[in-house]
Amino acid sequence: MSDDTTVTFGAYEISTDPARLDPARVHHWLSTDAYWAIGRSREKQDRAIAGSLNFGAYETASGALVAYARVVTDHATFAWLCDVYVDRSARAEGLGTALVQAARDHLAPLGLRRILLATEDAHGVYEKVGFTRLGDPGKWMALGLQ
């Protein structure tokens, strides 16, 4: 899907409009405060943003970016939800759940067979919008895990 989507959640707007995204802020959050991306270079983060479907959550009043998520997808069969991050100032308001729900809903018309993600500590957030643990993790494989 190439169309930009915007949904409202309380005092926030969640948007896929790439022009609204603040890549420097996203890089700062992820490279300094997200356990899975600590130390990620700005160059690598910019490449990740460029190759992904990006979701930003913005304060309606100020327009400031307060949360981010990205999806890597072929737009036909598969998607990987990753880099979900909510600024500390906006946590505990349900914004993370709303952000994931917006991504799920945006992808729904594509009829994807599977949307995957990985988390160490936020299972409850994802379960609220329908994600479940892998039924048969023994059949999954990975290359390059660190």
Short mmCIF file of N, CA and C in Angstrom, two decimals:
data_model
loop_
_atom_site.label_atom_id
_atom_site.label_comp_id
_atom_site.label_asym_id
_atom_site.label_seq_id
_atom_site.Cartn_x
_atom_site.Cartn_y
_atom_site.Cartn_z
N MET A 1 0.85 -1.18 0.00
CA MET A 1 0.00 0.00 0.00
C MET A 1 0.89 1.23 0.00
N SER A 2 0.62 2.15 -0.87
CA SER A 2 1.43 3.34 -0.95
C SER A 2 0.72 4.55 -0.37
N ASP A 3 -0.58 4.44 -0.12
CA ASP A 3 -1.31 5.60 0.39
C ASP A 3 -0.96 5.85 1.85
N ASP A 4 -0.90 7.14 2.19
CA ASP A 4 -0.63 7.52 3.57
C ASP A 4 -1.92 7.39 4.37
N THR A 5 -1.77 6.88 5.58
CA THR A 5 -2.90 6.67 6.47
C THR A 5 -2.67 7.46 7.75
N THR A 6 -3.72 8.08 8.26
CA THR A 6 -3.65 8.76 9.54
C THR A 6 -4.87 8.35 10.36
N VAL A 7 -4.62 7.92 11.61
CA VAL A 7 -5.69 7.60 12.55
C VAL A 7 -5.44 8.39 13.83
N THR A 8 -6.51 8.65 14.55
CA THR A 8 -6.42 9.41 15.79
C THR A 8 -6.56 8.48 16.98
N PHE A 9 -5.72 8.73 18.00
CA PHE A 9 -5.82 8.02 19.27
C PHE A 9 -5.65 9.06 20.37
N GLY A 10 -6.74 9.44 21.00
CA GLY A 10 -6.68 10.45 22.05
C GLY A 10 -6.03 11.73 21.54
N ALA A 11 -4.98 12.16 22.20
CA ALA A 11 -4.28 13.40 21.84
C ALA A 11 -3.18 13.16 20.81
N TYR A 12 -3.25 12.04 20.09
CA TYR A 12 -2.20 11.68 19.15
C TYR A 12 -2.77 11.35 17.78
N GLU A 13 -1.94 11.55 16.76
CA GLU A 13 -2.22 11.09 15.41
C GLU A 13 -1.16 10.07 15.05
N ILE A 14 -1.59 8.95 14.50
CA ILE A 14 -0.67 7.92 14.02
C ILE A 14 -0.72 7.99 12.50
N SER A 15 0.45 8.17 11.88
CA SER A 15 0.51 8.43 10.46
C SER A 15 1.62 7.63 9.78
N THR A 16 1.37 7.27 8.52
CA THR A 16 2.39 6.63 7.69
C THR A 16 3.03 7.64 6.73
N ASP A 17 2.72 8.91 6.88
CA ASP A 17 3.27 9.94 6.00
C ASP A 17 4.77 10.09 6.25
N PRO A 18 5.62 9.71 5.27
CA PRO A 18 7.06 9.77 5.49
C PRO A 18 7.59 11.18 5.70
N ALA A 19 6.88 12.18 5.21
CA ALA A 19 7.33 13.57 5.37
C ALA A 19 7.25 14.04 6.82
N ARG A 20 6.44 13.40 7.63
CA ARG A 20 6.29 13.80 9.04
C ARG A 20 7.35 13.18 9.94
N LEU A 21 7.97 12.14 9.49
CA LEU A 21 8.90 11.38 10.32
C LEU A 21 10.14 12.21 10.67
N ASP A 22 10.66 12.02 11.87
CA ASP A 22 11.89 12.68 12.33
C ASP A 22 12.96 11.60 12.50
N PRO A 23 13.71 11.29 11.44
CA PRO A 23 14.69 10.20 11.50
C PRO A 23 15.75 10.38 12.58
N ALA A 24 16.15 11.61 12.86
CA ALA A 24 17.16 11.84 13.91
C ALA A 24 16.61 11.44 15.27
N ARG A 25 15.38 11.76 15.53
CA ARG A 25 14.76 11.39 16.82
C ARG A 25 14.59 9.88 16.92
N VAL A 26 14.14 9.25 15.84
CA VAL A 26 14.00 7.80 15.83
C VAL A 26 15.35 7.15 16.12
N HIS A 27 16.39 7.61 15.44
CA HIS A 27 17.72 7.04 15.66
C HIS A 27 18.16 7.23 17.10
N HIS A 28 17.95 8.41 17.67
CA HIS A 28 18.35 8.64 19.06
C HIS A 28 17.64 7.67 19.99
N TRP A 29 16.33 7.55 19.85
CA TRP A 29 15.58 6.63 20.71
C TRP A 29 16.14 5.22 20.63
N LEU A 30 16.20 4.71 19.41
CA LEU A 30 16.57 3.31 19.23
C LEU A 30 18.01 3.03 19.61
N SER A 31 18.92 3.90 19.21
CA SER A 31 20.34 3.63 19.43
C SER A 31 20.79 3.86 20.87
N THR A 32 19.98 4.56 21.66
CA THR A 32 20.37 4.82 23.04
C THR A 32 19.47 4.18 24.09
N ASP A 33 18.23 3.75 23.69
CA ASP A 33 17.28 3.31 24.72
C ASP A 33 16.52 2.04 24.37
N ALA A 34 16.75 1.44 23.21
CA ALA A 34 16.03 0.23 22.82
C ALA A 34 17.01 -0.93 22.85
N TYR A 35 16.77 -1.91 23.73
CA TYR A 35 17.73 -3.00 23.94
C TYR A 35 18.14 -3.69 22.65
N TRP A 36 17.26 -3.77 21.67
CA TRP A 36 17.55 -4.48 20.43
C TRP A 36 18.35 -3.64 19.43
N ALA A 37 18.50 -2.35 19.69
CA ALA A 37 19.15 -1.47 18.70
C ALA A 37 20.23 -0.58 19.30
N ILE A 38 20.63 -0.84 20.53
CA ILE A 38 21.66 -0.01 21.17
C ILE A 38 22.89 0.05 20.27
N GLY A 39 23.34 1.25 20.01
CA GLY A 39 24.54 1.44 19.20
C GLY A 39 24.32 1.39 17.70
N ARG A 40 23.10 1.19 17.23
CA ARG A 40 22.83 1.16 15.79
C ARG A 40 23.26 2.49 15.19
N SER A 41 23.96 2.44 14.08
CA SER A 41 24.45 3.67 13.46
C SER A 41 23.31 4.44 12.79
N ARG A 42 23.50 5.73 12.64
CA ARG A 42 22.49 6.57 11.97
C ARG A 42 22.33 6.12 10.52
N GLU A 43 23.43 5.79 9.87
CA GLU A 43 23.38 5.35 8.48
C GLU A 43 22.53 4.09 8.35
N LYS A 44 22.73 3.14 9.25
CA LYS A 44 21.95 1.90 9.20
C LYS A 44 20.48 2.18 9.50
N GLN A 45 20.22 3.04 10.46
CA GLN A 45 18.83 3.38 10.78
C GLN A 45 18.16 4.07 9.60
N ASP A 46 18.86 4.97 8.94
CA ASP A 46 18.28 5.64 7.78
C ASP A 46 17.96 4.65 6.66
N ARG A 47 18.83 3.66 6.45
CA ARG A 47 18.56 2.62 5.44
C ARG A 47 17.33 1.81 5.84
N ALA A 48 17.22 1.49 7.13
CA ALA A 48 16.06 0.73 7.61
C ALA A 48 14.77 1.51 7.38
N ILE A 49 14.78 2.79 7.68
CA ILE A 49 13.60 3.63 7.45
C ILE A 49 13.26 3.67 5.97
N ALA A 50 14.26 3.85 5.13
CA ALA A 50 14.02 3.97 3.68
C ALA A 50 13.42 2.69 3.09
N GLY A 51 13.75 1.54 3.65
CA GLY A 51 13.26 0.28 3.12
C GLY A 51 12.04 -0.27 3.80
N SER A 52 11.37 0.55 4.61
CA SER A 52 10.26 0.07 5.42
C SER A 52 9.02 0.94 5.28
N LEU A 53 7.91 0.39 5.72
CA LEU A 53 6.68 1.14 5.92
C LEU A 53 6.75 1.66 7.35
N ASN A 54 6.75 2.97 7.52
CA ASN A 54 6.98 3.59 8.83
C ASN A 54 5.71 4.18 9.40
N PHE A 55 5.56 4.03 10.70
CA PHE A 55 4.43 4.58 11.44
C PHE A 55 4.97 5.51 12.51
N GLY A 56 4.48 6.73 12.52
CA GLY A 56 4.84 7.68 13.57
C GLY A 56 3.60 8.08 14.33
N ALA A 57 3.75 8.27 15.64
CA ALA A 57 2.66 8.81 16.46
C ALA A 57 3.09 10.20 16.88
N TYR A 58 2.21 11.17 16.68
CA TYR A 58 2.53 12.57 16.88
C TYR A 58 1.53 13.20 17.84
N GLU A 59 2.02 14.08 18.70
CA GLU A 59 1.12 14.86 19.54
C GLU A 59 0.30 15.75 18.61
N THR A 60 -1.00 15.72 18.74
CA THR A 60 -1.85 16.51 17.87
C THR A 60 -1.57 18.00 18.04
N ALA A 61 -1.39 18.44 19.27
CA ALA A 61 -1.22 19.87 19.54
C ALA A 61 0.10 20.41 18.98
N SER A 62 1.19 19.70 19.20
CA SER A 62 2.51 20.22 18.82
C SER A 62 3.06 19.62 17.53
N GLY A 63 2.56 18.46 17.16
CA GLY A 63 3.10 17.77 15.99
C GLY A 63 4.36 16.98 16.29
N ALA A 64 4.79 16.95 17.55
CA ALA A 64 6.02 16.25 17.92
C ALA A 64 5.86 14.74 17.83
N LEU A 65 6.88 14.09 17.29
CA LEU A 65 6.91 12.63 17.22
C LEU A 65 7.12 12.06 18.62
N VAL A 66 6.24 11.14 19.04
CA VAL A 66 6.34 10.56 20.37
C VAL A 66 6.41 9.03 20.35
N ALA A 67 6.22 8.41 19.18
CA ALA A 67 6.33 6.96 19.08
C ALA A 67 6.59 6.59 17.63
N TYR A 68 7.14 5.38 17.45
CA TYR A 68 7.55 4.94 16.12
C TYR A 68 7.43 3.42 16.01
N ALA A 69 7.14 2.96 14.82
CA ALA A 69 7.19 1.53 14.49
C ALA A 69 7.45 1.43 13.00
N ARG A 70 8.06 0.32 12.61
CA ARG A 70 8.23 0.11 11.17
C ARG A 70 7.88 -1.32 10.81
N VAL A 71 7.51 -1.50 9.56
CA VAL A 71 7.13 -2.80 9.03
C VAL A 71 7.95 -3.07 7.78
N VAL A 72 8.57 -4.23 7.75
CA VAL A 72 9.26 -4.71 6.56
C VAL A 72 8.32 -5.71 5.91
N THR A 73 7.95 -5.48 4.65
CA THR A 73 6.95 -6.33 4.02
C THR A 73 7.12 -6.40 2.51
N ASP A 74 6.62 -7.48 1.94
CA ASP A 74 6.55 -7.60 0.49
C ASP A 74 5.17 -7.15 -0.03
N HIS A 75 4.29 -6.75 0.87
CA HIS A 75 2.94 -6.28 0.56
C HIS A 75 2.06 -7.36 -0.08
N ALA A 76 2.47 -8.63 0.05
CA ALA A 76 1.69 -9.70 -0.56
C ALA A 76 1.51 -10.90 0.36
N THR A 77 2.58 -11.34 1.04
CA THR A 77 2.49 -12.56 1.82
C THR A 77 3.01 -12.44 3.25
N PHE A 78 3.88 -11.48 3.53
CA PHE A 78 4.61 -11.49 4.79
C PHE A 78 4.93 -10.08 5.26
N ALA A 79 4.98 -9.91 6.59
CA ALA A 79 5.44 -8.65 7.18
C ALA A 79 6.14 -8.93 8.49
N TRP A 80 7.10 -8.09 8.80
CA TRP A 80 7.85 -8.14 10.06
C TRP A 80 7.66 -6.80 10.74
N LEU A 81 7.03 -6.78 11.89
CA LEU A 81 6.84 -5.56 12.68
C LEU A 81 8.04 -5.41 13.59
N CYS A 82 8.67 -4.25 13.56
CA CYS A 82 9.88 -4.08 14.36
C CYS A 82 10.07 -2.63 14.78
N ASP A 83 11.08 -2.43 15.62
CA ASP A 83 11.47 -1.09 16.09
C ASP A 83 10.30 -0.32 16.70
N VAL A 84 9.42 -1.00 17.39
CA VAL A 84 8.31 -0.32 18.06
C VAL A 84 8.86 0.37 19.31
N TYR A 85 8.67 1.68 19.38
CA TYR A 85 9.23 2.46 20.48
C TYR A 85 8.28 3.60 20.82
N VAL A 86 8.03 3.78 22.11
CA VAL A 86 7.23 4.90 22.61
C VAL A 86 8.12 5.72 23.54
N ASP A 87 8.18 7.03 23.28
CA ASP A 87 8.96 7.93 24.13
C ASP A 87 8.51 7.79 25.57
N ARG A 88 9.47 7.87 26.48
CA ARG A 88 9.15 7.70 27.90
C ARG A 88 8.07 8.66 28.38
N SER A 89 7.99 9.84 27.79
CA SER A 89 6.98 10.84 28.20
C SER A 89 5.56 10.45 27.80
N ALA A 90 5.43 9.49 26.88
CA ALA A 90 4.11 9.12 26.38
C ALA A 90 3.73 7.69 26.73
N ARG A 91 4.49 7.06 27.60
CA ARG A 91 4.19 5.67 27.95
C ARG A 91 3.04 5.58 28.95
N ALA A 92 2.49 4.38 29.08
CA ALA A 92 1.41 4.06 30.02
C ALA A 92 0.11 4.76 29.67
N GLU A 93 -0.07 5.11 28.40
CA GLU A 93 -1.31 5.72 27.93
C GLU A 93 -2.01 4.86 26.89
N GLY A 94 -1.43 3.70 26.59
CA GLY A 94 -2.01 2.83 25.56
C GLY A 94 -1.54 3.15 24.16
N LEU A 95 -0.60 4.08 24.03
CA LEU A 95 -0.15 4.50 22.71
C LEU A 95 0.59 3.38 21.98
N GLY A 96 1.38 2.58 22.68
CA GLY A 96 2.06 1.45 22.04
C GLY A 96 1.08 0.48 21.42
N THR A 97 0.04 0.15 22.17
CA THR A 97 -1.00 -0.75 21.66
C THR A 97 -1.70 -0.12 20.46
N ALA A 98 -2.01 1.17 20.54
CA ALA A 98 -2.67 1.85 19.43
C ALA A 98 -1.78 1.89 18.19
N LEU A 99 -0.49 2.07 18.37
CA LEU A 99 0.45 2.10 17.26
C LEU A 99 0.51 0.74 16.56
N VAL A 100 0.58 -0.32 17.34
CA VAL A 100 0.61 -1.68 16.78
C VAL A 100 -0.72 -1.99 16.10
N GLN A 101 -1.82 -1.58 16.69
CA GLN A 101 -3.12 -1.79 16.08
C GLN A 101 -3.22 -1.05 14.76
N ALA A 102 -2.71 0.18 14.70
CA ALA A 102 -2.73 0.94 13.44
C ALA A 102 -1.93 0.23 12.36
N ALA A 103 -0.78 -0.33 12.72
CA ALA A 103 0.02 -1.08 11.75
C ALA A 103 -0.75 -2.32 11.28
N ARG A 104 -1.31 -3.07 12.23
CA ARG A 104 -2.09 -4.25 11.88
C ARG A 104 -3.24 -3.90 10.94
N ASP A 105 -3.98 -2.85 11.26
CA ASP A 105 -5.13 -2.46 10.46
C ASP A 105 -4.72 -1.96 9.08
N HIS A 106 -3.59 -1.27 9.01
CA HIS A 106 -3.09 -0.79 7.72
C HIS A 106 -2.72 -1.97 6.81
N LEU A 107 -2.19 -3.02 7.39
CA LEU A 107 -1.77 -4.19 6.61
C LEU A 107 -2.92 -5.13 6.27
N ALA A 108 -4.01 -5.08 7.01
CA ALA A 108 -5.12 -6.03 6.85
C ALA A 108 -5.61 -6.18 5.42
N PRO A 109 -5.81 -5.10 4.67
CA PRO A 109 -6.32 -5.26 3.31
C PRO A 109 -5.39 -6.03 2.36
N LEU A 110 -4.13 -6.18 2.74
CA LEU A 110 -3.17 -6.88 1.89
C LEU A 110 -3.38 -8.39 1.91
N GLY A 111 -4.07 -8.91 2.90
CA GLY A 111 -4.30 -10.35 3.00
C GLY A 111 -3.02 -11.14 3.25
N LEU A 112 -2.12 -10.58 4.04
CA LEU A 112 -0.86 -11.25 4.34
C LEU A 112 -1.10 -12.57 5.05
N ARG A 113 -0.28 -13.54 4.77
CA ARG A 113 -0.39 -14.82 5.46
C ARG A 113 0.09 -14.71 6.90
N ARG A 114 1.08 -13.86 7.13
CA ARG A 114 1.70 -13.83 8.45
C ARG A 114 2.35 -12.46 8.71
N ILE A 115 2.19 -11.97 9.93
CA ILE A 115 2.93 -10.82 10.43
C ILE A 115 3.67 -11.30 11.67
N LEU A 116 4.98 -11.17 11.65
CA LEU A 116 5.81 -11.62 12.77
C LEU A 116 6.43 -10.45 13.50
N LEU A 117 6.87 -10.71 14.70
CA LEU A 117 7.65 -9.76 15.48
C LEU A 117 8.42 -10.56 16.52
N ALA A 118 9.36 -9.88 17.16
CA ALA A 118 10.10 -10.50 18.27
C ALA A 118 10.13 -9.50 19.42
N THR A 119 9.97 -10.00 20.63
CA THR A 119 10.03 -9.14 21.81
C THR A 119 10.54 -9.93 23.01
N GLU A 120 11.26 -9.24 23.86
CA GLU A 120 11.69 -9.86 25.12
C GLU A 120 10.74 -9.53 26.25
N ASP A 121 10.06 -8.40 26.16
CA ASP A 121 9.36 -7.91 27.34
C ASP A 121 7.98 -7.27 27.11
N ALA A 122 7.46 -7.29 25.89
CA ALA A 122 6.20 -6.59 25.64
C ALA A 122 5.13 -7.50 25.06
N HIS A 123 5.14 -8.75 25.44
CA HIS A 123 4.16 -9.70 24.91
C HIS A 123 2.72 -9.22 25.11
N GLY A 124 2.44 -8.64 26.25
CA GLY A 124 1.09 -8.18 26.56
C GLY A 124 0.59 -7.11 25.61
N VAL A 125 1.48 -6.23 25.20
CA VAL A 125 1.10 -5.17 24.25
C VAL A 125 0.61 -5.81 22.95
N TYR A 126 1.37 -6.77 22.47
CA TYR A 126 1.05 -7.39 21.18
C TYR A 126 -0.14 -8.35 21.27
N GLU A 127 -0.29 -9.00 22.40
CA GLU A 127 -1.43 -9.90 22.59
C GLU A 127 -2.74 -9.13 22.55
N LYS A 128 -2.75 -7.88 23.00
CA LYS A 128 -3.97 -7.06 23.00
C LYS A 128 -4.51 -6.85 21.59
N VAL A 129 -3.65 -6.93 20.58
CA VAL A 129 -4.12 -6.71 19.21
C VAL A 129 -4.11 -7.99 18.37
N GLY A 130 -3.98 -9.15 19.04
CA GLY A 130 -4.15 -10.42 18.37
C GLY A 130 -2.92 -11.25 18.11
N PHE A 131 -1.74 -10.76 18.43
CA PHE A 131 -0.54 -11.58 18.25
C PHE A 131 -0.51 -12.70 19.28
N THR A 132 0.00 -13.86 18.87
CA THR A 132 0.16 -14.99 19.77
C THR A 132 1.57 -15.54 19.63
N ARG A 133 1.98 -16.30 20.62
CA ARG A 133 3.29 -16.94 20.54
C ARG A 133 3.26 -17.99 19.44
N LEU A 134 4.40 -18.27 18.85
CA LEU A 134 4.47 -19.27 17.78
C LEU A 134 3.99 -20.62 18.29
N GLY A 135 3.11 -21.24 17.53
CA GLY A 135 2.59 -22.55 17.91
C GLY A 135 3.63 -23.64 17.78
N ASP A 136 4.50 -23.51 16.81
CA ASP A 136 5.54 -24.51 16.58
C ASP A 136 6.86 -23.80 16.29
N PRO A 137 7.49 -23.21 17.31
CA PRO A 137 8.73 -22.47 17.08
C PRO A 137 9.86 -23.35 16.56
N GLY A 138 9.73 -24.67 16.73
CA GLY A 138 10.78 -25.57 16.27
C GLY A 138 10.97 -25.61 14.76
N LYS A 139 9.96 -25.16 14.01
CA LYS A 139 10.10 -25.17 12.56
C LYS A 139 10.72 -23.89 12.02
N TRP A 140 10.88 -22.87 12.86
CA TRP A 140 11.45 -21.59 12.44
C TRP A 140 12.96 -21.62 12.57
N MET A 141 13.62 -20.96 11.65
CA MET A 141 15.08 -20.89 11.68
C MET A 141 15.49 -19.45 11.44
N ALA A 142 16.71 -19.12 11.83
CA ALA A 142 17.23 -17.78 11.63
C ALA A 142 18.69 -17.86 11.21
N LEU A 143 19.14 -16.85 10.50
CA LEU A 143 20.52 -16.74 10.08
C LEU A 143 21.05 -15.41 10.59
N GLY A 144 22.17 -15.43 11.26
CA GLY A 144 22.82 -14.19 11.66
C GLY A 144 22.42 -13.62 12.99
N LEU A 145 21.79 -14.39 13.83
CA LEU A 145 21.44 -13.86 15.15
C LEU A 145 22.69 -13.56 15.96
N GLN A 146 22.65 -12.46 16.67
CA GLN A 146 23.78 -12.07 17.52
C GLN A 146 23.36 -12.04 18.96
#
